[in-house]
mmCIF file of C-alpha atoms in Angstrom:
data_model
loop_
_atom_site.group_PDB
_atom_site.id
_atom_site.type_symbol
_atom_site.label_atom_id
_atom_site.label_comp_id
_atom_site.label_asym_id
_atom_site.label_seq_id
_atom_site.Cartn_x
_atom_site.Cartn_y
_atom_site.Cartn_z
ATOM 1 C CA UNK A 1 -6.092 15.903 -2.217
ATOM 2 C CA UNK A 2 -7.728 17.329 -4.882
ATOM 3 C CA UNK A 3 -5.346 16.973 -7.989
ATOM 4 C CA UNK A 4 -5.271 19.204 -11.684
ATOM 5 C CA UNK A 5 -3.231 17.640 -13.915
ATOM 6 C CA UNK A 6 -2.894 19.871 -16.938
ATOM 7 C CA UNK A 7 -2.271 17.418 -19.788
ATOM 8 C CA UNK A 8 -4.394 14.825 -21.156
ATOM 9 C CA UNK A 9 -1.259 12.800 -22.848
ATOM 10 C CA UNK A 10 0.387 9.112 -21.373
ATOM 11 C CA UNK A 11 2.125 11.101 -18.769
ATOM 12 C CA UNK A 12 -1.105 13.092 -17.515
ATOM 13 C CA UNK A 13 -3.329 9.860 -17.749
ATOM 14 C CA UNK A 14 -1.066 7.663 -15.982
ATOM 15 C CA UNK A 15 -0.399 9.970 -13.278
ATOM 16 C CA UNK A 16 -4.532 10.403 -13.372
ATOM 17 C CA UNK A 17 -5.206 6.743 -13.022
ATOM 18 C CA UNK A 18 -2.631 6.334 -10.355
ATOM 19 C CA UNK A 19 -3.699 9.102 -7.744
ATOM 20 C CA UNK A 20 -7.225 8.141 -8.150
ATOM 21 C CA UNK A 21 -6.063 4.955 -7.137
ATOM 22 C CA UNK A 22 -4.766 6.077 -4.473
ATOM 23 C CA UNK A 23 -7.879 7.593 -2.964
ATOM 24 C CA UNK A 24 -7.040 11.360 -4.528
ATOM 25 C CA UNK A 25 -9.535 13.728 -6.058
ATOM 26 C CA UNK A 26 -8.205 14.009 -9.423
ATOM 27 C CA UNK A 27 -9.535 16.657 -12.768
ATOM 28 C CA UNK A 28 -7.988 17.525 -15.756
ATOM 29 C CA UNK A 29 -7.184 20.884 -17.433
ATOM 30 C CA UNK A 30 -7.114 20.965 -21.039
ATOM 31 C CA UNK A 31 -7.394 23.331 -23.949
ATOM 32 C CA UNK A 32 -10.360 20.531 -25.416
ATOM 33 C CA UNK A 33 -12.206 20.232 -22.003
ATOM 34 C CA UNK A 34 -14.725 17.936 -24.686
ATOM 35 C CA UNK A 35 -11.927 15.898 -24.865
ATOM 36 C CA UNK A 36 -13.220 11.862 -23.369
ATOM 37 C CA UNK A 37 -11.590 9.157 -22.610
ATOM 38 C CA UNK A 38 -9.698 9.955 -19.573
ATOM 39 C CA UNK A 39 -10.139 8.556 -15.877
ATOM 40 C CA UNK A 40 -11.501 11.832 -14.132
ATOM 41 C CA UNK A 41 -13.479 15.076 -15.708
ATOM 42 C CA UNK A 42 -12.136 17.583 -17.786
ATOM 43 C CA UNK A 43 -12.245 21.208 -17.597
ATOM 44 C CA UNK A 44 -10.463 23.884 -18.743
ATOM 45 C CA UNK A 45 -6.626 24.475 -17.022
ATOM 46 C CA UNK A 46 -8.085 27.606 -15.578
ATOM 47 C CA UNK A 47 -11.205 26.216 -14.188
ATOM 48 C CA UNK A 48 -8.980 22.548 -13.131
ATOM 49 C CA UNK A 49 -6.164 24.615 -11.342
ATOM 50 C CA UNK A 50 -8.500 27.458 -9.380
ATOM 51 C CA UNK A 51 -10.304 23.901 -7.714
ATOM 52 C CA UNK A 52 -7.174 22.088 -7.005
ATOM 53 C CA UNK A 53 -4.898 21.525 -3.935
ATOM 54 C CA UNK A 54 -2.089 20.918 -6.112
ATOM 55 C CA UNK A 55 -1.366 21.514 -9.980
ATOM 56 C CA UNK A 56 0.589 18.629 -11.800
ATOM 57 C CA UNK A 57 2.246 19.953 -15.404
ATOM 58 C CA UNK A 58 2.343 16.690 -17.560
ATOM 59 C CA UNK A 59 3.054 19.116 -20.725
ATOM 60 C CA UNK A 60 5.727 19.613 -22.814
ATOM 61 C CA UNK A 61 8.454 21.431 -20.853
ATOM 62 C CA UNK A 62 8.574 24.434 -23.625
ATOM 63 C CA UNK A 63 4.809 25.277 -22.973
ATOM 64 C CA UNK A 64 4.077 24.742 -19.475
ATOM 65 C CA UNK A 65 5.156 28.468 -18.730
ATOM 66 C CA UNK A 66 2.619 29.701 -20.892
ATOM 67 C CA UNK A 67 -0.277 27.460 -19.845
ATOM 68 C CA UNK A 68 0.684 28.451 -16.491
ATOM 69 C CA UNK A 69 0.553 32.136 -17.680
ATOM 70 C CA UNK A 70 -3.273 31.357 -19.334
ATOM 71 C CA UNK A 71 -4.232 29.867 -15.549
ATOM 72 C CA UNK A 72 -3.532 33.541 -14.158
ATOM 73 C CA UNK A 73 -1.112 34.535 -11.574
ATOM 74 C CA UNK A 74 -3.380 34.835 -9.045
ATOM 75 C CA UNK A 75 -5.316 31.309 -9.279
ATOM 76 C CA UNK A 76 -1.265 29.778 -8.548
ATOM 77 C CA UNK A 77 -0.781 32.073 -5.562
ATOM 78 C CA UNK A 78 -0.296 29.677 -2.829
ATOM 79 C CA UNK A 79 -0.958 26.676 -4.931
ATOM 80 C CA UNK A 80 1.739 23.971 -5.425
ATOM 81 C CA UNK A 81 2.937 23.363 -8.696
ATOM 82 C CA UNK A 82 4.431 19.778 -9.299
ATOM 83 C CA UNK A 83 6.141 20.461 -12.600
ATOM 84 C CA UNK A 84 7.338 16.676 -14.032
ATOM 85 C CA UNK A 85 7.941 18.044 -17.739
ATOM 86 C CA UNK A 86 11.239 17.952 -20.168
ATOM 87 C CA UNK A 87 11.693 20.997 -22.233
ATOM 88 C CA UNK A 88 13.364 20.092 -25.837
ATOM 89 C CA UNK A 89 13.379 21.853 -29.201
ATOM 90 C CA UNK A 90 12.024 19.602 -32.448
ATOM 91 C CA UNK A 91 15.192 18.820 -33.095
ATOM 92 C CA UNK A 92 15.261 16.847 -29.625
ATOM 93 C CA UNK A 93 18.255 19.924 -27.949
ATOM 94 C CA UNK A 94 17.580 21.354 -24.706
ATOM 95 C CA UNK A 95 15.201 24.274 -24.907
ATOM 96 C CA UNK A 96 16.645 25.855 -21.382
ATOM 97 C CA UNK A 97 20.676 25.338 -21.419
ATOM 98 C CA UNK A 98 22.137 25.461 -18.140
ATOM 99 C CA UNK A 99 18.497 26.505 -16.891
ATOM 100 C CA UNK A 100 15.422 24.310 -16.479
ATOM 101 C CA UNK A 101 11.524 24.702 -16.418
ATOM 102 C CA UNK A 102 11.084 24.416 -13.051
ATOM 103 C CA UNK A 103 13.626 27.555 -12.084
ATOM 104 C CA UNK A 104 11.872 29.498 -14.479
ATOM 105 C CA UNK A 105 8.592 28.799 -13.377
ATOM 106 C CA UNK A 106 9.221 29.610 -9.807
ATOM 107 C CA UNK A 107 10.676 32.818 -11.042
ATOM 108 C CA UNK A 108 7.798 33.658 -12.976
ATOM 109 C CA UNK A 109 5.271 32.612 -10.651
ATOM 110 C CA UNK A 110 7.151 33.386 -7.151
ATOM 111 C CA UNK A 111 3.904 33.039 -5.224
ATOM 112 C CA UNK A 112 3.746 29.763 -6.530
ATOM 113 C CA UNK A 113 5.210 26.500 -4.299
ATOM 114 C CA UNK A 114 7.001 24.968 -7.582
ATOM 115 C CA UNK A 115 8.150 21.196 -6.595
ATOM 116 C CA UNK A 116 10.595 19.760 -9.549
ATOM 117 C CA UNK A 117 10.426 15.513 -9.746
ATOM 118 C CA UNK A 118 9.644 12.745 -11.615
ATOM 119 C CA UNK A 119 11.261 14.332 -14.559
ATOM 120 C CA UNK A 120 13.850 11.431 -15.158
ATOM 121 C CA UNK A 121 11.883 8.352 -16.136
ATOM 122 C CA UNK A 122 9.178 7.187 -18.400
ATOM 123 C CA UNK A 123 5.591 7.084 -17.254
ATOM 124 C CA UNK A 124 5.310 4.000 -16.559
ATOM 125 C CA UNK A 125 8.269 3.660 -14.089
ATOM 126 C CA UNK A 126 6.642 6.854 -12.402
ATOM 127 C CA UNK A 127 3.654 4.663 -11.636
ATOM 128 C CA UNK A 128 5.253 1.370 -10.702
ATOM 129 C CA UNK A 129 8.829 1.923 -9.422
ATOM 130 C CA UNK A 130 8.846 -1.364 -7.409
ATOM 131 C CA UNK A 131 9.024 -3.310 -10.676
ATOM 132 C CA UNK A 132 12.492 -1.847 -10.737
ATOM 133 C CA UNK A 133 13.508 -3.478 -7.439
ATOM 134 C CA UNK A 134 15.337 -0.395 -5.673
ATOM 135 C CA UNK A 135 15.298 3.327 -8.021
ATOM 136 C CA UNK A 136 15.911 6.738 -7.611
ATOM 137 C CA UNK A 137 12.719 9.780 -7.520
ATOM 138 C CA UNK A 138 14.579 13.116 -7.688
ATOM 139 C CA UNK A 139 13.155 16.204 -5.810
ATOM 140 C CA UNK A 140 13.361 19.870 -6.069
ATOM 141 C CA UNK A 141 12.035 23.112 -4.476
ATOM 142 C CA UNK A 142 12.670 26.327 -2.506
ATOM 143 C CA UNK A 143 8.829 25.319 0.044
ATOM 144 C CA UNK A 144 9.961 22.333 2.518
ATOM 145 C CA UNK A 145 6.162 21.778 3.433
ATOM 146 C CA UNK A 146 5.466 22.050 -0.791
ATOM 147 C CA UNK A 147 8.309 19.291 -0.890
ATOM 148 C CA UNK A 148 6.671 17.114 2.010
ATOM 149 C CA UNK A 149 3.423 16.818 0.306
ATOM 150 C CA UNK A 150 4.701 16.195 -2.843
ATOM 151 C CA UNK A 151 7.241 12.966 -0.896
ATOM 152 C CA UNK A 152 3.768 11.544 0.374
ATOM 153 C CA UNK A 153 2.306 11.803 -3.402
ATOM 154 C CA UNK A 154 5.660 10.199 -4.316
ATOM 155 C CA UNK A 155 4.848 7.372 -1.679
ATOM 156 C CA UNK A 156 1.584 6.725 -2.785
ATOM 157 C CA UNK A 157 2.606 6.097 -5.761
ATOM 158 C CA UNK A 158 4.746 3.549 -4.452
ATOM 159 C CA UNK A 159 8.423 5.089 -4.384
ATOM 160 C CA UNK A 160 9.684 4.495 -0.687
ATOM 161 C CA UNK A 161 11.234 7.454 1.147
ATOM 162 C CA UNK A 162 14.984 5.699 0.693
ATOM 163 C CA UNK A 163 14.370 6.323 -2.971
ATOM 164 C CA UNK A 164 13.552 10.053 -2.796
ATOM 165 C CA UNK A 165 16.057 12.145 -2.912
ATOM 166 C CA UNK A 166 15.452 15.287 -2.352
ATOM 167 C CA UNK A 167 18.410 17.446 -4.297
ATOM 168 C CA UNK A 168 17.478 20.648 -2.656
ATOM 169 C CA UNK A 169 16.463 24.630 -3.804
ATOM 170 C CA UNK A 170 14.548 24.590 -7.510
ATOM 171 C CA UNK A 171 17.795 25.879 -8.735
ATOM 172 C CA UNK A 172 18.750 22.112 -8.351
ATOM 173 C CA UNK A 173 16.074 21.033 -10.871
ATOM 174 C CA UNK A 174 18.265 22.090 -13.871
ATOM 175 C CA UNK A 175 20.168 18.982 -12.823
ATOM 176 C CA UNK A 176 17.293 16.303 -13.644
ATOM 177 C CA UNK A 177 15.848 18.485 -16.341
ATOM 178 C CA UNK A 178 19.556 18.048 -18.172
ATOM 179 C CA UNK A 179 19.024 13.678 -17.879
ATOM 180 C CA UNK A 180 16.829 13.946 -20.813
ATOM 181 C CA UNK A 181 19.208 13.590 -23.628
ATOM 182 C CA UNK A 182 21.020 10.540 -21.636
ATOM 183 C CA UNK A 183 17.451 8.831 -21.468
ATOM 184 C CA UNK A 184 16.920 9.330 -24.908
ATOM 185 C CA UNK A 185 20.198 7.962 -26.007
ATOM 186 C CA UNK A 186 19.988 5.158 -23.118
ATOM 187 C CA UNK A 187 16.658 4.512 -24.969
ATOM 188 C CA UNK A 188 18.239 3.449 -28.400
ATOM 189 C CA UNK A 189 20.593 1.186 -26.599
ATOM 190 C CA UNK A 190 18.799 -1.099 -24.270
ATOM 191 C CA UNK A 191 15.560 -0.741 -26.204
ATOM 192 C CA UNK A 192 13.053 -0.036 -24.057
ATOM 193 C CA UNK A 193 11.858 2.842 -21.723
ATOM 194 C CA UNK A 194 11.317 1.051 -18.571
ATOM 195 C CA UNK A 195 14.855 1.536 -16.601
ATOM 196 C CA UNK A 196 16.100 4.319 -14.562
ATOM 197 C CA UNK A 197 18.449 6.054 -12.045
ATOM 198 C CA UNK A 198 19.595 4.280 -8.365
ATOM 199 C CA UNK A 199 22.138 6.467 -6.368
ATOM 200 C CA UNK A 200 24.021 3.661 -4.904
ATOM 201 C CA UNK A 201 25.813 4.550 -1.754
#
């Protein structure tokens, strides 16, 4: 697939390096296309998004909406959206109580195929969830076949289907999207960002 991930940060380059790994087709979309450094070409978000299969938001949760918005309604119509962002205030607070970026972005953009995951865990445990041993991926989204491609991406990146979990409608996504002030305090405890969720049944 050809891949835009719109964010040049750890999250975006991570992501990057792994699906080119993988064998993907992967740009970037960023407001310094100049910007170097990164595994794959940059470009504007417009220009990345309008080539891509899919569109991967490795942003801040509180401006993906309005990146999307710069992109233009009708380069998303029809394109999937994997949205893996947190949206906080500075002061570390939920921006979206009892909502979550990936609802509103599907409402916003309803031609879009939003697909909520990955949301829940630190880049690196995105990447490489076998180091783990046996973890949870979280998935979200109204499109089944938006949600299928999105399971094989998870796959290639090495989560096995038994560890993707696939919550239901976007409206489910405000469940992940409200993990992010147990990470951070889980964070302070055990010192380290590389842990994460396993539904144990």
């Amino acid at each position: 697939m050809r891949i835009a991930i719109l964010g040049t940060g750890p999250v975006g380059i991570a992501l990057g390096n792994a699906f080119i790994a993988a064998g993907h087709d992967v740009v970037y979309g960023s407001r310094s296309p100049e910007k170097d450094g990164l595994p794959a070409p940059v470009t504007t978000t417009a220009t990345a998004a309008d080539s891509a299969d899919l569109i991967l938001t490795a942003l801040p949760g509180a401006a993906a909406i309005s990146t999307l918005e710069a992109v233009g309604d009708d380069v998303l119509a029809g394109k999937i959206v994997l949205d893996v962002s947190n949206a906080v205030t500075p002061e570390g607070a939920l921006a979206y109580p009892n909502d979550s970026v990936g609802r509103l972005m599907q409402e916003r953009f309803p031609d879009a195929k939003v697909v909520k995951s990955l949301s829940t865990m630190y880049h690196g445990v995105m990447t490489d969830p076998t180091a783990l041993g046996a973890t949870t991926v979280y998935v979200s989204g109204n499109d089944e076949g938006a949600k299928a491609v999105v399971k094989s991406l998870l796959t290639d990146l090495g989560w096995p289907e038994a560890g993707q979990l696939d919550l239901g409608g976007i409206e489910t996504a405000v469940g992940p999207e409200h993990y992010i002030p147990l990470f951070f305090m889980t964070l302070q405890v055990v010192d380290t960002p590389v842990f994460n969720i396993n539904v144990v049944r």
